[in-house]
């Protein structure tokens, strides 16, 4: 082992740096991010599905009990704000920063601190170049003037010439990296409380609901829907009123499809709706004579606890908005929506003992006891609409837009700005010129031919002259 060079063992920091500087690691991380993003696109995310069911009920119904619970526990139902997605963003950001630093520092030195006096053999070996007669005491002056006229930055030192332009094109990929970092920062801001919100709220006609992520309320003044002849909805909208925390009306506006309501940085989009039975006009009828005693209005979503109908008093004992009979034989409700309302009422006559009876507003003829002195008849049932509004708030969106602008600028610099370089020196009565470009060699060759023709028109023909000779 004596006399042999032994490489020092790298510490953990150096190993971590080398790990993230690997292009292969970055490629794998980008692949995992793409797979996760596809999954988040295919699976309905929390706050974006058109249902008033909570996530723990919706996903098992939508995807099945096993897959639904698996999606909930893995965070796929809120993929873009899950800890593992944000971890992927952080790892990719770290890889981009380390890869950029690893390669940008030497590139920056090569581009912005060029060597104007490289070895002469280097200039001679360049694939593109030309020579022209050295004239006067300053043989490089004509070449310098021609290059400056073409907006080249010219450096003359020790009888040598260096010129270049389009330096920014070499930095295009790193400008793109900066834009990608901004995009990932904007996406990562969604994990900060209060920065991002995408949630459904359901507002019933006449109801006032607190808008999550804000300090204001929204009241539905009425919902309207238009239908095609086929019965499919053509358009629908909600006439709303915005109320601040002090109870003051901020604005009154209609939320329609593709016409959101904007309050500050919060937007409300008309996204869905459903209709249910709202109010029932009910008549109390004497069973023997068939005479109508009086009528009352029954709110089927929130019925009152007590009613006075003529001289009769009604007390609500139980209410089942979606009546059914459970497995134990007892009455229960399938859901909180008004699909099949059933009421248990205690009726107190003006001069008799109170009695208990059932009433089904949608099926008034269905009675469990037809010996009671009075019965109920439903005269009319009016629907009530509940509007589904999607609440959106994303304070990271301007950062993402900035990132997109920077990424576009970086892509433009990468693909459309060519870094062109010239080296020249005088030797043996000739000026020897060599050139290099990182892209679009054909255009660079034409430019070099034009410069050569300008400096030595007898030796170098332009493209138009060559085309004339061919013809």
CSV table of C-alpha atoms in Angstrom, one decimal:
chain,number,residue,atom,x,y,z
A,1,UNK,CA,0.0,0.0,0.0
A,2,UNK,CA,3.0,2.3,0.4
A,3,UNK,CA,3.3,4.9,-2.3
A,4,UNK,CA,-0.3,4.5,-3.5
A,5,UNK,CA,-2.8,7.3,-3.3
A,6,UNK,CA,-5.7,6.5,-1.0
A,7,UNK,CA,-8.8,8.5,-1.4
A,8,UNK,CA,-10.1,9.9,1.8
A,9,UNK,CA,-13.4,8.5,3.0
A,10,UNK,CA,-16.3,10.8,2.4
A,11,UNK,CA,-18.3,11.9,5.4
A,12,UNK,CA,-22.1,11.7,5.6
A,13,UNK,CA,-22.6,15.3,4.3
A,14,UNK,CA,-20.5,14.6,1.2
A,15,UNK,CA,-22.3,11.3,0.6
A,16,UNK,CA,-25.7,13.1,0.8
A,17,UNK,CA,-24.4,15.8,-1.5
A,18,UNK,CA,-23.3,13.3,-4.1
A,19,UNK,CA,-26.6,11.4,-3.8
A,20,UNK,CA,-28.7,14.4,-4.6
A,21,UNK,CA,-26.3,15.6,-7.3
A,22,UNK,CA,-27.0,12.4,-9.2
A,23,UNK,CA,-29.1,12.8,-12.4
A,24,UNK,CA,-30.4,9.2,-11.9
A,25,UNK,CA,-31.8,10.1,-8.4
A,26,UNK,CA,-33.5,13.2,-9.8
A,27,UNK,CA,-35.0,11.2,-12.6
A,28,UNK,CA,-36.4,8.6,-10.2
A,29,UNK,CA,-37.9,11.3,-7.9
A,30,UNK,CA,-39.5,13.0,-10.9
A,31,UNK,CA,-41.0,9.6,-12.0
A,32,UNK,CA,-42.4,9.1,-8.5
A,33,UNK,CA,-43.9,12.6,-8.5
A,34,UNK,CA,-45.5,12.0,-11.9
A,35,UNK,CA,-47.1,8.7,-10.7
A,36,UNK,CA,-48.4,10.4,-7.5
A,37,UNK,CA,-49.8,13.3,-9.5
A,38,UNK,CA,-51.5,11.0,-11.9
A,39,UNK,CA,-53.1,9.2,-8.9
A,40,UNK,CA,-54.2,12.5,-7.4
A,41,UNK,CA,-55.8,13.4,-10.8
A,42,UNK,CA,-57.6,10.1,-11.2
A,43,UNK,CA,-59.0,9.9,-7.6
A,44,UNK,CA,-61.5,12.6,-6.6
A,45,UNK,CA,-59.9,14.8,-4.0
A,46,UNK,CA,-61.5,16.0,-0.8
A,47,UNK,CA,-63.4,19.2,-1.2
A,48,UNK,CA,-63.8,18.6,-5.0
A,49,UNK,CA,-66.5,15.9,-5.2
A,50,UNK,CA,-70.1,17.0,-5.6
A,51,UNK,CA,-71.6,15.5,-2.5
A,52,UNK,CA,-72.4,16.6,1.0
A,53,UNK,CA,-71.2,13.4,2.5
A,54,UNK,CA,-68.1,13.6,4.7
A,55,UNK,CA,-65.0,11.9,3.3
A,56,UNK,CA,-65.2,8.9,5.7
A,57,UNK,CA,-68.6,8.1,4.2
A,58,UNK,CA,-68.2,9.2,0.6
A,59,UNK,CA,-65.0,7.3,-0.4
A,60,UNK,CA,-66.2,3.8,0.9
A,61,UNK,CA,-69.4,4.4,-1.0
A,62,UNK,CA,-67.6,5.6,-4.1
A,63,UNK,CA,-64.7,3.1,-4.3
A,64,UNK,CA,-65.9,0.3,-2.1
A,65,UNK,CA,-65.2,-0.3,1.6
A,66,UNK,CA,-61.7,-1.7,1.3
A,67,UNK,CA,-60.3,0.6,-1.4
A,68,UNK,CA,-62.1,3.6,0.0
A,69,UNK,CA,-60.5,3.1,3.5
A,70,UNK,CA,-57.1,2.5,1.9
A,71,UNK,CA,-57.3,5.7,0.0
A,72,UNK,CA,-58.3,7.6,3.1
A,73,UNK,CA,-55.5,6.1,5.2
A,74,UNK,CA,-52.8,6.6,2.6
A,75,UNK,CA,-53.7,10.2,2.0
A,76,UNK,CA,-54.6,9.7,-1.7
A,77,UNK,CA,-57.9,11.6,-1.1
A,78,UNK,CA,-55.8,14.8,-0.5
A,79,UNK,CA,-52.7,13.8,-2.4
A,80,UNK,CA,-51.3,17.2,-3.2
A,81,UNK,CA,-51.2,18.2,0.5
A,82,UNK,CA,-50.2,14.9,1.9
A,83,UNK,CA,-46.9,14.5,3.8
A,84,UNK,CA,-45.4,12.1,1.3
A,85,UNK,CA,-46.2,14.3,-1.7
A,86,UNK,CA,-44.7,17.3,0.0
A,87,UNK,CA,-41.7,15.2,0.9
A,88,UNK,CA,-41.2,14.3,-2.8
A,89,UNK,CA,-41.4,18.0,-3.7
A,90,UNK,CA,-38.8,18.8,-1.0
A,91,UNK,CA,-36.4,16.1,-2.2
A,92,UNK,CA,-36.8,17.2,-5.9
A,93,UNK,CA,-36.2,20.8,-4.9
A,94,UNK,CA,-33.0,19.7,-3.0
A,95,UNK,CA,-31.8,17.7,-6.0
A,96,UNK,CA,-32.4,20.6,-8.4
A,97,UNK,CA,-30.5,23.0,-6.1
A,98,UNK,CA,-27.6,20.6,-5.6
A,99,UNK,CA,-27.4,19.6,-9.3
A,100,UNK,CA,-27.5,23.3,-10.3
A,101,UNK,CA,-24.8,24.3,-7.9
A,102,UNK,CA,-22.6,21.3,-8.9
A,103,UNK,CA,-22.7,22.3,-12.6
A,104,UNK,CA,-23.4,26.0,-12.5
A,105,UNK,CA,-20.3,27.1,-10.7
A,106,UNK,CA,-17.8,25.8,-13.2
A,107,UNK,CA,-20.1,26.8,-16.1
A,108,UNK,CA,-20.4,30.4,-14.7
A,109,UNK,CA,-16.6,30.6,-14.5
A,110,UNK,CA,-16.2,29.3,-18.1
A,111,UNK,CA,-18.8,31.7,-19.5
A,112,UNK,CA,-18.3,34.9,-17.5
A,113,UNK,CA,-14.6,34.6,-16.9
A,114,UNK,CA,-13.4,33.3,-20.3
A,115,UNK,CA,-9.8,32.7,-21.1
A,116,UNK,CA,-8.9,35.1,-24.0
A,117,UNK,CA,-5.5,33.5,-24.6
A,118,UNK,CA,-5.9,29.8,-24.9
A,119,UNK,CA,-3.3,27.6,-26.5
A,120,UNK,CA,-2.9,28.4,-30.2
A,121,UNK,CA,-3.4,24.8,-31.2
A,122,UNK,CA,-6.8,24.9,-29.5
A,123,UNK,CA,-7.9,27.7,-31.9
A,124,UNK,CA,-6.4,25.9,-34.9
A,125,UNK,CA,-8.3,22.6,-34.1
A,126,UNK,CA,-11.7,24.3,-33.9
A,127,UNK,CA,-14.0,22.9,-36.5
A,128,UNK,CA,-15.2,26.3,-37.7
A,129,UNK,CA,-12.7,29.0,-38.6
A,130,UNK,CA,-11.0,31.0,-41.3
A,131,UNK,CA,-7.9,33.1,-42.0
A,132,UNK,CA,-7.4,36.5,-43.6
A,133,UNK,CA,-4.3,38.7,-44.3
A,134,UNK,CA,-2.9,40.6,-41.4
A,135,UNK,CA,-2.9,44.3,-42.2
A,136,UNK,CA,-1.4,47.3,-40.4
A,137,UNK,CA,0.0,47.6,-37.0
A,138,UNK,CA,-3.2,46.3,-35.4
A,139,UNK,CA,-4.1,43.2,-37.5
A,140,UNK,CA,-7.0,42.3,-35.2
A,141,UNK,CA,-8.7,45.7,-35.3
A,142,UNK,CA,-10.9,45.0,-38.4
A,143,UNK,CA,-12.1,41.7,-36.9
A,144,UNK,CA,-12.9,43.4,-33.6
A,145,UNK,CA,-14.9,46.1,-35.4
A,146,UNK,CA,-16.8,43.5,-37.5
A,147,UNK,CA,-17.7,41.5,-34.3
A,148,UNK,CA,-18.7,44.6,-32.3
A,149,UNK,CA,-21.0,45.6,-35.2
A,150,UNK,CA,-22.7,42.2,-34.6
A,151,UNK,CA,-23.1,42.9,-30.9
A,152,UNK,CA,-20.3,40.7,-29.7
A,153,UNK,CA,-18.5,41.4,-26.5
A,154,UNK,CA,-14.8,41.8,-27.6
A,155,UNK,CA,-11.8,41.3,-25.3
A,156,UNK,CA,-8.3,42.0,-26.7
A,157,UNK,CA,-5.3,41.0,-24.6
A,158,UNK,CA,-1.6,40.3,-25.4
A,159,UNK,CA,-2.2,40.4,-29.1
A,160,UNK,CA,-5.1,38.0,-28.9
A,161,UNK,CA,-8.8,38.5,-29.4
A,162,UNK,CA,-11.8,36.8,-27.8
A,163,UNK,CA,-15.4,37.7,-28.5
A,164,UNK,CA,-18.7,36.1,-27.6
A,165,UNK,CA,-22.5,36.8,-27.4
A,166,UNK,CA,-25.6,34.9,-26.2
A,167,UNK,CA,-24.1,34.0,-22.8
A,168,UNK,CA,-27.6,33.8,-21.3
A,169,UNK,CA,-28.3,30.8,-23.5
A,170,UNK,CA,-25.9,28.7,-21.5
A,171,UNK,CA,-27.8,29.5,-18.3
A,172,UNK,CA,-31.2,28.7,-19.7
A,173,UNK,CA,-31.5,25.2,-18.0
A,174,UNK,CA,-30.6,26.8,-14.6
A,175,UNK,CA,-33.1,29.6,-15.1
A,176,UNK,CA,-35.6,26.8,-15.8
A,177,UNK,CA,-34.6,25.1,-12.6
A,178,UNK,CA,-35.2,28.4,-10.7
A,179,UNK,CA,-38.7,28.5,-12.2
A,180,UNK,CA,-39.4,24.9,-11.2
A,181,UNK,CA,-38.3,25.7,-7.7
A,182,UNK,CA,-40.8,28.6,-7.6
A,183,UNK,CA,-43.5,26.3,-8.8
A,184,UNK,CA,-42.7,23.7,-6.1
A,185,UNK,CA,-42.6,26.4,-3.4
A,186,UNK,CA,-46.1,27.6,-4.5
A,187,UNK,CA,-47.4,24.0,-4.4
A,188,UNK,CA,-45.7,23.4,-1.1
A,189,UNK,CA,-47.4,26.5,0.4
A,190,UNK,CA,-50.6,24.5,0.3
A,191,UNK,CA,-49.5,22.7,3.4
A,192,UNK,CA,-49.4,26.0,5.3
A,193,UNK,CA,-52.7,26.6,7.2
A,194,UNK,CA,-54.8,29.4,5.7
A,195,UNK,CA,-52.9,29.4,2.4
A,196,UNK,CA,-54.9,26.9,0.4
A,197,UNK,CA,-58.5,25.8,0.5
A,198,UNK,CA,-60.7,23.9,-1.9
A,199,UNK,CA,-63.9,22.8,-0.3
A,200,UNK,CA,-67.6,22.3,-1.0
A,201,UNK,CA,-70.3,24.2,1.0
A,202,UNK,CA,-74.0,23.5,0.6
A,203,UNK,CA,-76.3,26.4,1.0
A,204,UNK,CA,-80.1,25.9,1.2
A,205,UNK,CA,-82.5,28.5,0.0
A,206,UNK,CA,-82.7,31.2,2.7
A,207,UNK,CA,-79.8,29.7,4.6
A,208,UNK,CA,-76.7,31.6,5.8
A,209,UNK,CA,-73.5,29.6,5.8
A,210,UNK,CA,-70.0,30.6,7.1
A,211,UNK,CA,-67.5,30.4,4.2
A,212,UNK,CA,-64.5,28.4,5.4
A,213,UNK,CA,-61.1,30.0,5.3
A,214,UNK,CA,-62.6,33.5,5.4
A,215,UNK,CA,-64.3,35.9,7.8
A,216,UNK,CA,-67.6,36.3,5.9
A,217,UNK,CA,-70.9,34.5,5.4
A,218,UNK,CA,-72.9,33.8,2.3
A,219,UNK,CA,-76.7,33.7,2.1
A,220,UNK,CA,-78.7,32.1,-0.6
A,221,UNK,CA,-81.5,34.4,-1.7
A,222,UNK,CA,-82.8,31.8,-4.2
A,223,UNK,CA,-81.6,29.2,-6.6
A,224,UNK,CA,-82.7,29.0,-10.3
A,225,UNK,CA,-82.2,26.3,-12.8
A,226,UNK,CA,-83.1,25.9,-16.5
A,227,UNK,CA,-83.5,22.6,-18.3
A,228,UNK,CA,-83.2,21.3,-21.8
A,229,UNK,CA,-86.2,19.5,-23.3
A,230,UNK,CA,-84.5,16.2,-22.4
A,231,UNK,CA,-84.7,17.2,-18.7
A,232,UNK,CA,-81.0,17.8,-18.3
A,233,UNK,CA,-80.0,21.0,-16.6
A,234,UNK,CA,-78.9,23.7,-19.0
A,235,UNK,CA,-77.7,26.3,-16.6
A,236,UNK,CA,-78.2,27.1,-12.9
A,237,UNK,CA,-77.3,29.9,-10.6
A,238,UNK,CA,-77.6,31.1,-7.0
A,239,UNK,CA,-78.5,34.6,-6.1
A,240,UNK,CA,-76.4,35.4,-3.0
A,241,UNK,CA,-75.7,38.0,-0.4
A,242,UNK,CA,-72.3,38.3,1.2
A,243,UNK,CA,-72.4,39.3,4.9
A,244,UNK,CA,-69.3,40.2,7.0
A,245,UNK,CA,-68.7,39.2,10.6
A,246,UNK,CA,-70.5,42.3,11.9
A,247,UNK,CA,-73.7,41.4,10.0
A,248,UNK,CA,-73.2,44.0,7.3
A,249,UNK,CA,-74.1,43.2,3.7
A,250,UNK,CA,-70.9,43.5,1.7
A,251,UNK,CA,-72.3,42.7,-1.7
A,252,UNK,CA,-75.2,41.0,-3.5
A,253,UNK,CA,-74.3,39.0,-6.5
A,254,UNK,CA,-75.4,36.0,-8.7
A,255,UNK,CA,-73.1,33.0,-8.8
A,256,UNK,CA,-73.5,31.3,-12.2
A,257,UNK,CA,-71.7,28.6,-14.1
A,258,UNK,CA,-68.2,29.9,-15.0
A,259,UNK,CA,-69.1,33.2,-13.2
A,260,UNK,CA,-67.7,32.9,-9.7
A,261,UNK,CA,-68.1,35.3,-6.8
A,262,UNK,CA,-64.9,36.8,-5.6
A,263,UNK,CA,-64.4,38.3,-2.2
A,264,UNK,CA,-60.8,39.2,-1.4
A,265,UNK,CA,-58.8,36.1,-2.4
A,266,UNK,CA,-61.6,33.7,-1.9
A,267,UNK,CA,-63.7,32.6,-4.9
A,268,UNK,CA,-67.0,30.8,-4.9
A,269,UNK,CA,-67.9,28.7,-7.9
A,270,UNK,CA,-71.4,27.4,-8.8
A,271,UNK,CA,-70.6,23.7,-9.0
A,272,UNK,CA,-73.7,21.6,-8.1
A,273,UNK,CA,-77.1,21.4,-6.6
A,274,UNK,CA,-79.8,19.1,-5.5
A,275,UNK,CA,-83.5,19.5,-4.8
A,276,UNK,CA,-85.5,18.1,-2.0
A,277,UNK,CA,-89.0,18.4,-0.5
A,278,UNK,CA,-89.1,21.8,1.2
A,279,UNK,CA,-92.5,22.9,2.6
A,280,UNK,CA,-95.8,21.0,2.8
A,281,UNK,CA,-99.2,22.7,3.0
A,282,UNK,CA,-101.2,20.4,5.3
A,283,UNK,CA,-104.9,20.5,6.1
A,284,UNK,CA,-106.2,19.1,9.4
A,285,UNK,CA,-109.6,17.4,8.6
A,286,UNK,CA,-112.3,16.1,10.9
A,287,UNK,CA,-112.5,12.4,10.1
A,288,UNK,CA,-116.4,12.0,10.6
A,289,UNK,CA,-117.6,15.0,8.7
A,290,UNK,CA,-114.6,15.5,6.3
A,291,UNK,CA,-114.6,19.2,7.1
A,292,UNK,CA,-111.4,21.0,7.0
A,293,UNK,CA,-110.5,22.5,10.4
A,294,UNK,CA,-107.5,24.6,9.4
A,295,UNK,CA,-104.2,24.5,7.5
A,296,UNK,CA,-100.6,24.9,8.5
A,297,UNK,CA,-97.2,24.9,6.7
A,298,UNK,CA,-94.8,22.2,7.6
A,299,UNK,CA,-91.0,22.8,7.0
A,300,UNK,CA,-89.9,19.3,6.1
A,301,UNK,CA,-86.2,20.0,6.7
A,302,UNK,CA,-86.6,21.6,10.1
A,303,UNK,CA,-90.1,21.2,11.4
A,304,UNK,CA,-91.2,23.2,14.4
A,305,UNK,CA,-91.6,21.5,17.8
A,306,UNK,CA,-95.2,22.7,18.2
A,307,UNK,CA,-98.1,23.9,16.0
A,308,UNK,CA,-101.5,25.4,16.7
A,309,UNK,CA,-104.1,24.4,14.1
A,310,UNK,CA,-107.5,25.9,14.8
A,311,UNK,CA,-108.3,24.8,18.4
A,312,UNK,CA,-105.9,21.8,18.1
A,313,UNK,CA,-102.4,21.7,19.4
A,314,UNK,CA,-99.7,19.6,17.7
A,315,UNK,CA,-96.5,18.5,19.5
A,316,UNK,CA,-93.7,16.9,17.4
A,317,UNK,CA,-92.4,13.8,19.2
A,318,UNK,CA,-90.1,12.4,16.5
A,319,UNK,CA,-89.1,13.2,13.0
A,320,UNK,CA,-87.5,10.9,10.4
A,321,UNK,CA,-86.5,12.8,7.2
A,322,UNK,CA,-85.8,9.6,5.3
A,323,UNK,CA,-88.1,7.1,7.0
A,324,UNK,CA,-87.4,3.4,7.0
A,325,UNK,CA,-87.7,0.4,9.4
A,326,UNK,CA,-84.4,-0.8,10.8
A,327,UNK,CA,-83.3,-4.4,11.2
A,328,UNK,CA,-84.5,-4.3,14.8
A,329,UNK,CA,-88.0,-3.4,13.6
A,330,UNK,CA,-87.8,0.1,14.9
A,331,UNK,CA,-88.3,3.3,12.8
A,332,UNK,CA,-85.1,5.1,11.7
A,333,UNK,CA,-83.8,7.3,9.0
A,334,UNK,CA,-81.6,6.3,6.1
A,335,UNK,CA,-80.0,9.8,5.7
A,336,UNK,CA,-80.4,13.4,6.7
A,337,UNK,CA,-82.0,14.3,3.3
A,338,UNK,CA,-85.7,14.7,3.0
A,339,UNK,CA,-86.6,11.7,0.8
A,340,UNK,CA,-89.4,10.1,2.7
A,341,UNK,CA,-90.4,12.2,5.7
A,342,UNK,CA,-92.3,10.7,8.6
A,343,UNK,CA,-93.5,12.5,11.8
A,344,UNK,CA,-94.8,11.3,15.1
A,345,UNK,CA,-97.2,13.8,16.5
A,346,UNK,CA,-99.1,14.3,19.7
A,347,UNK,CA,-102.5,15.8,19.0
A,348,UNK,CA,-104.4,17.6,21.7
A,349,UNK,CA,-108.1,18.3,20.9
A,350,UNK,CA,-109.8,21.3,22.4
A,351,UNK,CA,-112.1,19.1,24.6
A,352,UNK,CA,-110.5,15.7,24.7
A,353,UNK,CA,-107.5,13.6,25.7
A,354,UNK,CA,-104.3,13.9,23.7
A,355,UNK,CA,-103.5,11.0,21.3
A,356,UNK,CA,-100.4,10.1,19.3
A,357,UNK,CA,-100.5,9.5,15.5
A,358,UNK,CA,-98.1,9.1,12.5
A,359,UNK,CA,-98.1,11.4,9.5
A,360,UNK,CA,-96.3,10.9,6.2
A,361,UNK,CA,-96.6,14.1,4.1
A,362,UNK,CA,-95.8,12.4,0.8
A,363,UNK,CA,-98.2,9.5,1.5
A,364,UNK,CA,-101.0,11.0,3.6
A,365,UNK,CA,-103.3,8.0,3.0
A,366,UNK,CA,-100.9,5.7,4.9
A,367,UNK,CA,-102.2,5.6,8.5
A,368,UNK,CA,-101.3,3.3,11.3
A,369,UNK,CA,-104.5,4.3,13.3
A,370,UNK,CA,-107.7,5.2,11.4
A,371,UNK,CA,-109.7,5.6,14.7
A,372,UNK,CA,-108.4,9.1,15.5
A,373,UNK,CA,-110.9,11.9,15.4
A,374,UNK,CA,-108.8,13.9,12.9
A,375,UNK,CA,-106.5,13.1,10.0
A,376,UNK,CA,-104.0,15.0,7.9
A,377,UNK,CA,-104.2,15.8,4.2
A,378,UNK,CA,-101.2,17.2,2.2
A,379,UNK,CA,-102.5,19.9,-0.1
A,380,UNK,CA,-99.2,20.8,-1.8
A,381,UNK,CA,-95.4,20.1,-1.5
A,382,UNK,CA,-93.0,22.7,-2.8
A,383,UNK,CA,-89.4,21.9,-3.5
A,384,UNK,CA,-86.4,23.6,-2.0
A,385,UNK,CA,-83.0,23.8,-3.6
A,386,UNK,CA,-79.6,23.4,-2.0
A,387,UNK,CA,-76.8,24.9,-4.0
A,388,UNK,CA,-73.3,23.4,-4.0
A,389,UNK,CA,-70.7,26.1,-4.0
A,390,UNK,CA,-67.0,25.3,-4.4
A,391,UNK,CA,-64.8,27.5,-2.3
A,392,UNK,CA,-61.3,28.1,-3.7
A,393,UNK,CA,-58.4,30.0,-2.1
A,394,UNK,CA,-54.8,29.6,-3.2
A,395,UNK,CA,-52.3,32.2,-2.0
A,396,UNK,CA,-49.5,30.2,-3.6
A,397,UNK,CA,-51.0,30.7,-7.1
A,398,UNK,CA,-49.1,33.9,-7.8
A,399,UNK,CA,-45.8,32.1,-6.9
A,400,UNK,CA,-46.7,29.3,-9.3
A,401,UNK,CA,-47.5,31.8,-12.0
A,402,UNK,CA,-44.1,33.5,-11.4
A,403,UNK,CA,-42.5,30.1,-11.6
A,404,UNK,CA,-44.2,29.4,-15.0
A,405,UNK,CA,-43.0,32.8,-16.4
A,406,UNK,CA,-39.4,32.1,-15.2
A,407,UNK,CA,-39.6,28.5,-16.6
A,408,UNK,CA,-40.8,29.8,-20.0
A,409,UNK,CA,-38.0,32.4,-20.0
A,410,UNK,CA,-35.4,29.7,-19.2
A,411,UNK,CA,-36.8,27.4,-22.0
A,412,UNK,CA,-36.6,30.3,-24.5
A,413,UNK,CA,-33.0,31.0,-23.5
A,414,UNK,CA,-32.1,27.3,-23.7
A,415,UNK,CA,-33.6,26.7,-27.2
A,416,UNK,CA,-33.3,30.1,-28.9
A,417,UNK,CA,-30.2,31.8,-27.5
A,418,UNK,CA,-27.0,30.3,-28.9
A,419,UNK,CA,-23.7,31.1,-27.2
A,420,UNK,CA,-21.2,32.0,-30.0
A,421,UNK,CA,-17.5,32.4,-29.3
A,422,UNK,CA,-14.5,33.6,-31.4
A,423,UNK,CA,-10.8,33.4,-30.8
A,424,UNK,CA,-8.2,35.0,-33.0
A,425,UNK,CA,-4.4,35.7,-33.2
A,426,UNK,CA,-2.0,37.0,-35.8
A,427,UNK,CA,0.9,34.8,-37.0
A,428,UNK,CA,3.0,34.7,-40.1
A,429,UNK,CA,1.2,37.5,-41.8
A,430,UNK,CA,-2.2,35.9,-41.3
A,431,UNK,CA,-4.9,36.3,-38.8
A,432,UNK,CA,-6.2,32.9,-37.7
A,433,UNK,CA,-9.8,32.8,-36.5
A,434,UNK,CA,-11.6,29.9,-34.8
A,435,UNK,CA,-15.2,29.8,-33.6
A,436,UNK,CA,-17.5,27.6,-31.5
A,437,UNK,CA,-21.2,27.6,-30.7
A,438,UNK,CA,-23.3,25.4,-28.5
A,439,UNK,CA,-26.3,25.1,-30.9
A,440,UNK,CA,-27.5,26.0,-34.4
A,441,UNK,CA,-24.1,25.4,-36.1
A,442,UNK,CA,-25.6,26.1,-39.5
A,443,UNK,CA,-26.5,29.6,-38.6
A,444,UNK,CA,-23.2,30.2,-37.0
A,445,UNK,CA,-21.3,29.0,-40.1
A,446,UNK,CA,-23.3,31.4,-42.3
A,447,UNK,CA,-22.4,34.3,-39.9
A,448,UNK,CA,-18.8,33.3,-39.9
A,449,UNK,CA,-18.8,33.2,-43.8
A,450,UNK,CA,-20.2,36.7,-43.9
A,451,UNK,CA,-17.6,38.0,-41.5
A,452,UNK,CA,-14.8,36.3,-43.6
A,453,UNK,CA,-16.2,37.8,-46.8
A,454,UNK,CA,-16.3,41.2,-45.2
A,455,UNK,CA,-12.6,40.9,-44.2
A,456,UNK,CA,-11.3,39.1,-47.3
A,457,UNK,CA,-13.9,39.3,-50.2
A,458,UNK,CA,-11.6,37.9,-52.8
A,459,UNK,CA,-11.0,34.6,-50.9
A,460,UNK,CA,-14.4,34.1,-49.3
A,461,UNK,CA,-17.7,34.2,-51.3
A,462,UNK,CA,-21.1,34.8,-49.7
A,463,UNK,CA,-24.0,32.4,-50.1
A,464,UNK,CA,-25.5,34.5,-52.8
A,465,UNK,CA,-22.3,34.5,-54.8
A,466,UNK,CA,-22.0,30.7,-54.4
A,467,UNK,CA,-25.6,30.2,-55.5
A,468,UNK,CA,-24.9,32.4,-58.6
A,469,UNK,CA,-21.9,30.2,-59.5
A,470,UNK,CA,-24.0,27.1,-59.3
A,471,UNK,CA,-26.7,28.5,-61.5
